[in-house]
Amino acid sequence: MKRIVVLGGTGFFGAAAVALLRTEGIAAVTASRRAAADVQVDVEEPDSLRAALREGDVVIDTVGPFQERSTALVEAALEIGFDVVDIADSLAYVTRLYALRERIDARGIRVLTACSSLSAVSAAMVSFSGVEEPVRVTEVLAPATRYTANPGSGRSLLRSIGRPIRVLREGRLATETGWRTSRSFRLPSPIGAVRGHLCESPDAVTLPEVWPSVRTVTFYVDSRVPGFNAIFSLAARWRPVRELVSVLQPAGLAVGRLLGSPVGCLAFEIEGADGRVARCALVGGERGYLTPIAPAVLAARSIAEGQFEARGLVTPDRHVEPGSLLDYLSSLGIQRV
C-alpha cells in the first residue's frame, strides 16, 4: 500500500481524516507546521514540500482556507510524482488547478480537487437524482454548527460575506456579493425551515465539466446559530461590521459551539431540461461534520490500495463510486433522505 500523508493532519478536518483511516488499520502520516505532526511541512514552501513528500505518496490536503492558497502543492506533485486529494471549497483555487489540467494529465499523476461535500458529494447526489440532463443545481447547507464551528470553517465563511463571489447563472460565471441574497428552504426533519444566504461554491466550475447541460449553480448557507444570520447580513452590507465580526471570530466560534444546531443538513434541488425537479438531502447529527472529509478518505484509500484507475485531473463524478460513498456516509450516521 502507498503511503497516505494528511496535510493539516493536526487540524479539524485533517485529524478527522487520520482517525477514519486509522480505524480501518491504515497508518496515515500527519503533516503540518505544528511540532505535534509526524512530519513538519509548509504547504506554501516548495523546499519544505520536497523534503516532506516523495514519489508515490497519496496526499490528502485539508489545509484551509483554500481561498488563500497557491498551487505550490500541485506544482510539487508535478515535480515529484505524488497524487493529491483535496477538500477545497474555493472556486478560485479549483479554477487554478483546472488551468493546470494539461500538465497534470501529461504527468500521469492524480489530482482530485474539491473531493468533499462540494463537489464529490454534489456529483453523487446529481447522479442519484435520476435527472439525466440537469440544467440547475441549487445547494443549501445548514451545518451542525455545534460540532463544525472551527477556525478554518469560520475563515472560509468570512471570505464570502460581503465580498465579491462568483456563481454560475445561465451558463456564465456572474459576480455577486456574498450573503446579500437569501432564500427560504424547507429541509427534511428535524431541520425544517431555514434561510439560506448566497455563498461561493466550486461546483460552479466542476459540475459543468461533468454535465455540460448545467447552466445555473447556486450555493446557500444558513449559520444555524441564533442571531448569526442577521449579524452576517449586516456584515455583508457594512465593512465596519464585517471587520468587527472578523476580530470577534474566536468568541463567535465559541458561541456557535454552545448554541449552534446539533443536527446538520446538506440539501440539493436538481432541475432537468424537462422541468422536473428532484430534491435530496444528507442529514447528520454528531458525526455529520465528517461529510466533507469522507469522499477524500475513500478516494485516498482506493488510490493507495491500487484500485483507482483514473489518472490526471479527475472530475468529481469519478472521485468515488456514488453508492459506496452513500453507504460509507450511512455507516457514519449520515443518511440520504
CSV table of N, CA and C in Angstrom, one decimal, residues 157-266:
chain,number,residue,atom,x,y,z
A,157,LEU,N,-15.9,30.9,5.6
A,157,LEU,CA,-17.2,31.6,5.5
A,157,LEU,C,-17.0,33.1,5.4
A,158,LEU,N,-16.1,33.7,6.2
A,158,LEU,CA,-15.9,35.1,6.2
A,158,LEU,C,-15.4,35.6,4.9
A,159,ARG,N,-14.8,34.7,4.1
A,159,ARG,CA,-14.3,35.2,2.8
A,159,ARG,C,-15.4,35.4,1.8
A,160,SER,N,-16.6,34.9,2.1
A,160,SER,CA,-17.7,35.1,1.2
A,160,SER,C,-18.6,36.3,1.7
A,161,ILE,N,-18.6,36.6,2.9
A,161,ILE,CA,-19.6,37.6,3.5
A,161,ILE,C,-19.2,39.0,3.0
A,162,GLY,N,-20.1,39.6,2.3
A,162,GLY,CA,-19.8,41.0,1.9
A,162,GLY,C,-18.8,41.2,0.8
A,163,ARG,N,-18.3,40.1,0.3
A,163,ARG,CA,-17.2,40.2,-0.7
A,163,ARG,C,-17.7,39.7,-2.1
A,164,PRO,N,-17.0,40.0,-3.2
A,164,PRO,CA,-17.4,39.5,-4.5
A,164,PRO,C,-17.3,38.0,-4.5
A,165,ILE,N,-18.3,37.4,-5.0
A,165,ILE,CA,-18.3,35.9,-5.2
A,165,ILE,C,-18.7,35.7,-6.6
A,166,ARG,N,-18.5,34.5,-7.1
A,166,ARG,CA,-18.9,34.1,-8.4
A,166,ARG,C,-19.9,32.9,-8.4
A,167,VAL,N,-21.0,33.0,-9.1
A,167,VAL,CA,-22.0,32.0,-9.2
A,167,VAL,C,-22.3,31.7,-10.7
A,168,LEU,N,-22.7,30.5,-11.0
A,168,LEU,CA,-23.0,30.2,-12.4
A,168,LEU,C,-24.4,30.5,-12.6
A,169,ARG,N,-24.7,31.4,-13.5
A,169,ARG,CA,-26.1,31.8,-13.9
A,169,ARG,C,-26.2,31.8,-15.4
A,170,GLU,N,-27.1,31.0,-15.9
A,170,GLU,CA,-27.3,31.0,-17.4
A,170,GLU,C,-26.1,30.7,-18.2
A,171,GLY,N,-25.3,29.8,-17.6
A,171,GLY,CA,-24.1,29.3,-18.3
A,171,GLY,C,-22.9,30.2,-18.2
A,172,ARG,N,-22.9,31.3,-17.4
A,172,ARG,CA,-21.8,32.2,-17.2
A,172,ARG,C,-21.5,32.4,-15.7
A,173,LEU,N,-20.3,32.6,-15.4
A,173,LEU,CA,-19.9,33.0,-14.1
A,173,LEU,C,-20.2,34.4,-13.9
A,174,ALA,N,-21.2,34.7,-12.9
A,174,ALA,CA,-21.6,36.1,-12.6
A,174,ALA,C,-21.0,36.5,-11.3
A,175,THR,N,-20.7,37.7,-11.1
A,175,THR,CA,-20.1,38.2,-9.8
A,175,THR,C,-21.3,38.9,-9.0
A,176,GLU,N,-21.4,38.4,-7.8
A,176,GLU,CA,-22.4,38.9,-6.9
A,176,GLU,C,-21.7,39.2,-5.5
A,177,THR,N,-22.5,39.7,-4.6
A,177,THR,CA,-21.9,40.0,-3.2
A,177,THR,C,-22.4,38.9,-2.3
A,178,GLY,N,-21.4,38.2,-1.6
A,178,GLY,CA,-21.7,37.1,-0.8
A,178,GLY,C,-22.6,37.5,0.4
A,179,TRP,N,-23.6,36.6,0.7
A,179,TRP,CA,-24.5,36.7,1.8
A,179,TRP,C,-25.6,37.7,1.7
A,180,ARG,N,-25.6,38.6,0.6
A,180,ARG,CA,-26.7,39.6,0.4
A,180,ARG,C,-28.0,39.0,-0.1
A,181,THR,N,-27.9,38.0,-0.9
A,181,THR,CA,-29.0,37.4,-1.5
A,181,THR,C,-29.4,36.2,-0.6
A,182,SER,N,-30.7,36.1,-0.3
A,182,SER,CA,-31.1,35.0,0.6
A,182,SER,C,-32.4,34.3,0.0
A,183,ARG,N,-32.7,33.1,0.5
A,183,ARG,CA,-33.9,32.4,0.0
A,183,ARG,C,-34.3,31.4,1.1
A,184,SER,N,-35.6,31.2,1.2
A,184,SER,CA,-36.1,30.3,2.2
A,184,SER,C,-36.1,28.9,1.6
A,185,PHE,N,-35.9,27.9,2.5
A,185,PHE,CA,-35.9,26.5,2.1
A,185,PHE,C,-36.6,25.7,3.2
A,186,ARG,N,-37.3,24.6,2.8
A,186,ARG,CA,-37.9,23.7,3.8
A,186,ARG,C,-37.1,22.4,3.7
A,187,LEU,N,-36.3,22.1,4.7
A,187,LEU,CA,-35.4,21.0,4.7
A,187,LEU,C,-36.1,19.8,5.5
A,188,PRO,N,-35.6,18.6,5.3
A,188,PRO,CA,-36.2,17.4,6.0
A,188,PRO,C,-36.1,17.6,7.5
A,189,SER,N,-37.0,16.9,8.1
A,189,SER,CA,-37.0,16.8,9.6
A,189,SER,C,-35.7,16.1,10.1
A,190,PRO,N,-35.1,16.6,11.2
A,190,PRO,CA,-35.6,17.6,12.1
A,190,PRO,C,-35.2,19.1,11.8
A,191,ILE,N,-34.7,19.3,10.6
A,191,ILE,CA,-34.2,20.7,10.3
A,191,ILE,C,-35.3,21.7,10.2
A,192,GLY,N,-36.2,21.4,9.2
A,192,GLY,CA,-37.3,22.3,9.0
A,192,GLY,C,-37.0,23.5,8.2
A,193,ALA,N,-37.6,24.7,8.4
A,193,ALA,CA,-37.4,25.9,7.7
A,193,ALA,C,-36.0,26.5,8.0
A,194,VAL,N,-35.3,27.0,6.9
A,194,VAL,CA,-34.1,27.7,7.1
A,194,VAL,C,-34.1,28.9,6.1
A,195,ARG,N,-33.2,29.8,6.4
A,195,ARG,CA,-33.0,30.9,5.5
A,195,ARG,C,-31.6,30.9,5.0
A,196,GLY,N,-31.4,30.4,3.7
A,196,GLY,CA,-30.0,30.3,3.2
A,196,GLY,C,-29.6,31.6,2.5
A,197,HIS,N,-28.3,31.9,2.7
A,197,HIS,CA,-27.7,33.1,2.1
A,197,HIS,C,-26.6,32.7,1.1
A,198,LEU,N,-26.6,33.4,0.0
A,198,LEU,CA,-25.7,33.0,-1.1
A,198,LEU,C,-24.3,33.1,-0.8
A,199,CYS,N,-23.5,32.0,-1.1
A,199,CYS,CA,-22.1,31.9,-0.9
A,199,CYS,C,-21.5,31.3,-2.2
A,200,GLU,N,-20.2,31.2,-2.2
A,200,GLU,CA,-19.5,30.7,-3.4
A,200,GLU,C,-19.3,29.2,-3.3
A,201,SER,N,-19.3,28.5,-4.4
A,201,SER,CA,-19.0,27.1,-4.4
A,201,SER,C,-18.2,26.7,-5.6
A,202,PRO,N,-17.3,25.7,-5.5
A,202,PRO,CA,-16.5,25.3,-6.6
A,202,PRO,C,-17.4,24.5,-7.6
A,203,ASP,N,-18.6,24.1,-7.2
A,203,ASP,CA,-19.5,23.4,-8.1
A,203,ASP,C,-19.8,24.2,-9.3
A,204,ALA,N,-19.7,25.5,-9.2
A,204,ALA,CA,-20.0,26.3,-10.4
A,204,ALA,C,-19.0,26.0,-11.5
A,205,VAL,N,-17.9,25.5,-11.2
A,205,VAL,CA,-16.9,25.1,-12.2
A,205,VAL,C,-16.8,23.6,-12.5
A,206,THR,N,-17.0,22.8,-11.4
A,206,THR,CA,-16.7,21.4,-11.5
A,206,THR,C,-17.9,20.7,-12.1
A,207,LEU,N,-19.2,21.0,-11.7
A,207,LEU,CA,-20.3,20.3,-12.2
A,207,LEU,C,-20.5,20.4,-13.7
A,208,PRO,N,-20.4,21.6,-14.3
A,208,PRO,CA,-20.5,21.7,-15.8
A,208,PRO,C,-19.4,20.9,-16.6
A,209,GLU,N,-18.3,20.6,-15.9
A,209,GLU,CA,-17.3,19.7,-16.5
A,209,GLU,C,-17.9,18.3,-16.7
A,210,VAL,N,-18.7,17.9,-15.8
A,210,VAL,CA,-19.3,16.6,-15.9
A,210,VAL,C,-20.6,16.6,-16.7
A,211,TRP,N,-21.5,17.6,-16.4
A,211,TRP,CA,-22.7,17.7,-17.1
A,211,TRP,C,-22.8,19.0,-17.9
A,212,PRO,N,-22.4,19.1,-19.1
A,212,PRO,CA,-22.4,20.4,-19.9
A,212,PRO,C,-23.7,21.0,-19.9
A,213,SER,N,-24.8,20.3,-19.7
A,213,SER,CA,-26.1,20.9,-19.7
A,213,SER,C,-26.4,21.8,-18.5
A,214,VAL,N,-25.6,21.7,-17.4
A,214,VAL,CA,-25.8,22.6,-16.2
A,214,VAL,C,-25.5,24.0,-16.6
A,215,ARG,N,-26.5,24.9,-16.3
A,215,ARG,CA,-26.4,26.3,-16.7
A,215,ARG,C,-26.4,27.2,-15.4
A,216,THR,N,-26.9,26.7,-14.3
A,216,THR,CA,-27.0,27.5,-13.1
A,216,THR,C,-26.7,26.7,-11.9
A,217,VAL,N,-25.7,27.2,-11.1
A,217,VAL,CA,-25.4,26.5,-9.8
A,217,VAL,C,-25.3,27.6,-8.7
A,218,THR,N,-26.1,27.4,-7.7
A,218,THR,CA,-26.0,28.4,-6.6
A,218,THR,C,-25.9,27.6,-5.3
A,219,PHE,N,-25.3,28.2,-4.3
A,219,PHE,CA,-25.0,27.6,-3.0
A,219,PHE,C,-25.4,28.5,-1.9
A,220,TYR,N,-26.3,28.1,-1.0
A,220,TYR,CA,-26.8,28.9,0.1
A,220,TYR,C,-26.4,28.3,1.4
A,221,VAL,N,-26.2,29.2,2.4
A,221,VAL,CA,-25.8,28.7,3.8
A,221,VAL,C,-26.6,29.4,4.8
A,222,ASP,N,-27.1,28.6,5.8
A,222,ASP,CA,-27.7,29.1,7.0
A,222,ASP,C,-26.8,28.9,8.1
A,223,SER,N,-26.5,29.8,9.0
A,223,SER,CA,-25.5,29.7,10.0
A,223,SER,C,-25.9,28.7,11.1
A,224,ARG,N,-27.2,28.5,11.3
A,224,ARG,CA,-27.8,27.6,12.3
A,224,ARG,C,-27.3,28.0,13.8
A,225,VAL,N,-27.1,29.3,14.0
A,225,VAL,CA,-26.8,29.8,15.3
A,225,VAL,C,-27.7,31.0,15.5
A,226,PRO,N,-28.5,31.1,16.6
A,226,PRO,CA,-29.5,32.2,16.8
A,226,PRO,C,-28.8,33.5,16.7
A,227,GLY,N,-29.3,34.4,15.8
A,227,GLY,CA,-28.8,35.8,15.6
A,227,GLY,C,-27.7,35.9,14.6
A,228,PHE,N,-27.0,34.8,14.3
A,228,PHE,CA,-25.8,35.0,13.4
A,228,PHE,C,-26.2,35.3,12.0
A,229,ASN,N,-27.3,34.8,11.5
A,229,ASN,CA,-27.7,35.2,10.1
A,229,ASN,C,-27.9,36.7,10.0
A,230,ALA,N,-28.5,37.3,11.0
A,230,ALA,CA,-28.7,38.8,11.0
A,230,ALA,C,-27.4,39.5,11.1
A,231,ILE,N,-26.5,39.1,11.9
A,231,ILE,CA,-25.2,39.7,12.1
A,231,ILE,C,-24.4,39.6,10.8
A,232,PHE,N,-24.4,38.5,10.2
A,232,PHE,CA,-23.7,38.3,8.9
A,232,PHE,C,-24.3,39.1,7.8
A,233,SER,N,-25.6,39.3,7.8
A,233,SER,CA,-26.3,40.1,6.8
A,233,SER,C,-25.9,41.6,7.0
A,234,LEU,N,-25.7,42.1,8.2
A,234,LEU,CA,-25.2,43.4,8.4
A,234,LEU,C,-23.8,43.5,7.9
A,235,ALA,N,-23.0,42.5,8.2
A,235,ALA,CA,-21.6,42.5,7.8
A,235,ALA,C,-21.4,42.5,6.3
A,236,ALA,N,-22.4,41.9,5.6
A,236,ALA,CA,-22.4,41.9,4.2
A,236,ALA,C,-22.6,43.2,3.6
A,237,ARG,N,-23.2,44.1,4.3
A,237,ARG,CA,-23.6,45.5,3.8
A,237,ARG,C,-22.7,46.6,4.3
A,238,TRP,N,-22.0,46.4,5.5
A,238,TRP,CA,-21.2,47.4,6.1
A,238,TRP,C,-19.8,46.9,6.5
A,239,ARG,N,-18.8,47.4,5.9
A,239,ARG,CA,-17.5,47.0,6.2
A,239,ARG,C,-17.1,47.0,7.6
A,240,PRO,N,-17.4,48.1,8.4
A,240,PRO,CA,-17.0,48.1,9.8
A,240,PRO,C,-17.6,46.9,10.6
A,241,VAL,N,-18.8,46.5,10.3
A,241,VAL,CA,-19.4,45.3,10.9
A,241,VAL,C,-18.6,44.1,10.5
A,242,ARG,N,-18.3,44.0,9.3
A,242,ARG,CA,-17.5,42.8,8.8
A,242,ARG,C,-16.2,42.8,9.5
A,243,GLU,N,-15.5,43.9,9.7
A,243,GLU,CA,-14.2,43.9,10.3
A,243,GLU,C,-14.4,43.5,11.8
A,244,LEU,N,-15.4,43.9,12.4
A,244,LEU,CA,-15.7,43.6,13.8
A,244,LEU,C,-16.0,42.1,14.0
A,245,VAL,N,-16.7,41.5,13.0
A,245,VAL,CA,-17.0,40.1,13.1
A,245,VAL,C,-15.7,39.3,12.9
A,246,SER,N,-14.8,39.8,12.1
A,246,SER,CA,-13.5,39.1,11.9
A,246,SER,C,-12.7,39.1,13.2
A,247,VAL,N,-12.7,40.3,13.9
A,247,VAL,CA,-11.9,40.4,15.1
A,247,VAL,C,-12.5,39.5,16.2
A,248,LEU,N,-13.8,39.4,16.2
A,248,LEU,CA,-14.5,38.7,17.3
A,248,LEU,C,-14.8,37.2,16.9
A,249,GLN,N,-14.1,36.8,15.8
A,249,GLN,CA,-14.4,35.4,15.3
A,249,GLN,C,-14.1,34.3,16.4
A,250,PRO,N,-13.1,34.4,17.2
A,250,PRO,CA,-12.9,33.3,18.2
A,250,PRO,C,-14.1,33.2,19.2
A,251,ALA,N,-14.6,34.4,19.6
A,251,ALA,CA,-15.7,34.4,20.5
A,251,ALA,C,-17.0,33.9,19.8
A,252,GLY,N,-17.1,34.2,18.5
A,252,GLY,CA,-18.2,33.8,17.7
A,252,GLY,C,-18.2,32.2,17.6
A,253,LEU,N,-17.0,31.7,17.4
A,253,LEU,CA,-16.9,30.2,17.3
A,253,LEU,C,-17.3,29.5,18.6
A,254,ALA,N,-17.0,30.2,19.7
A,254,ALA,CA,-17.3,29.6,21.0
A,254,ALA,C,-18.8,29.6,21.2
A,255,VAL,N,-19.5,30.7,20.7
A,255,VAL,CA,-20.9,30.8,20.8
A,255,VAL,C,-21.6,29.8,19.9
A,256,GLY,N,-21.0,29.6,18.7
A,256,GLY,CA,-21.5,28.6,17.8
A,256,GLY,C,-21.5,27.2,18.4
A,257,ARG,N,-20.4,26.9,19.1
A,257,ARG,CA,-20.3,25.5,19.7
A,257,ARG,C,-21.2,25.4,20.8
A,258,LEU,N,-21.6,26.5,21.5
A,258,LEU,CA,-22.5,26.4,22.6
A,258,LEU,C,-24.0,26.4,22.2
A,259,LEU,N,-24.3,27.3,21.2
A,259,LEU,CA,-25.7,27.5,20.9
A,259,LEU,C,-26.1,26.9,19.5
A,260,GLY,N,-25.1,26.5,18.7
A,260,GLY,CA,-25.4,26.0,17.4
A,260,GLY,C,-26.2,24.8,17.3
A,261,SER,N,-26.7,24.5,16.1
A,261,SER,CA,-27.6,23.3,15.9
A,261,SER,C,-26.8,22.0,16.1
A,262,PRO,N,-27.3,21.0,16.7
A,262,PRO,CA,-26.6,19.7,16.9
A,262,PRO,C,-26.9,18.8,15.7
A,263,VAL,N,-27.7,19.2,14.7
A,263,VAL,CA,-28.0,18.4,13.5
A,263,VAL,C,-27.8,19.3,12.3
A,264,GLY,N,-27.2,18.7,11.3
A,264,GLY,CA,-26.9,19.4,10.1
A,264,GLY,C,-27.5,18.8,8.9
A,265,CYS,N,-27.6,19.5,7.8
A,265,CYS,CA,-28.2,19.0,6.5
A,265,CYS,C,-27.5,19.7,5.3
A,266,LEU,N,-27.2,18.9,4.3
A,266,LEU,CA,-26.8,19.4,3.0
A,266,LEU,C,-27.8,18.9,2.0
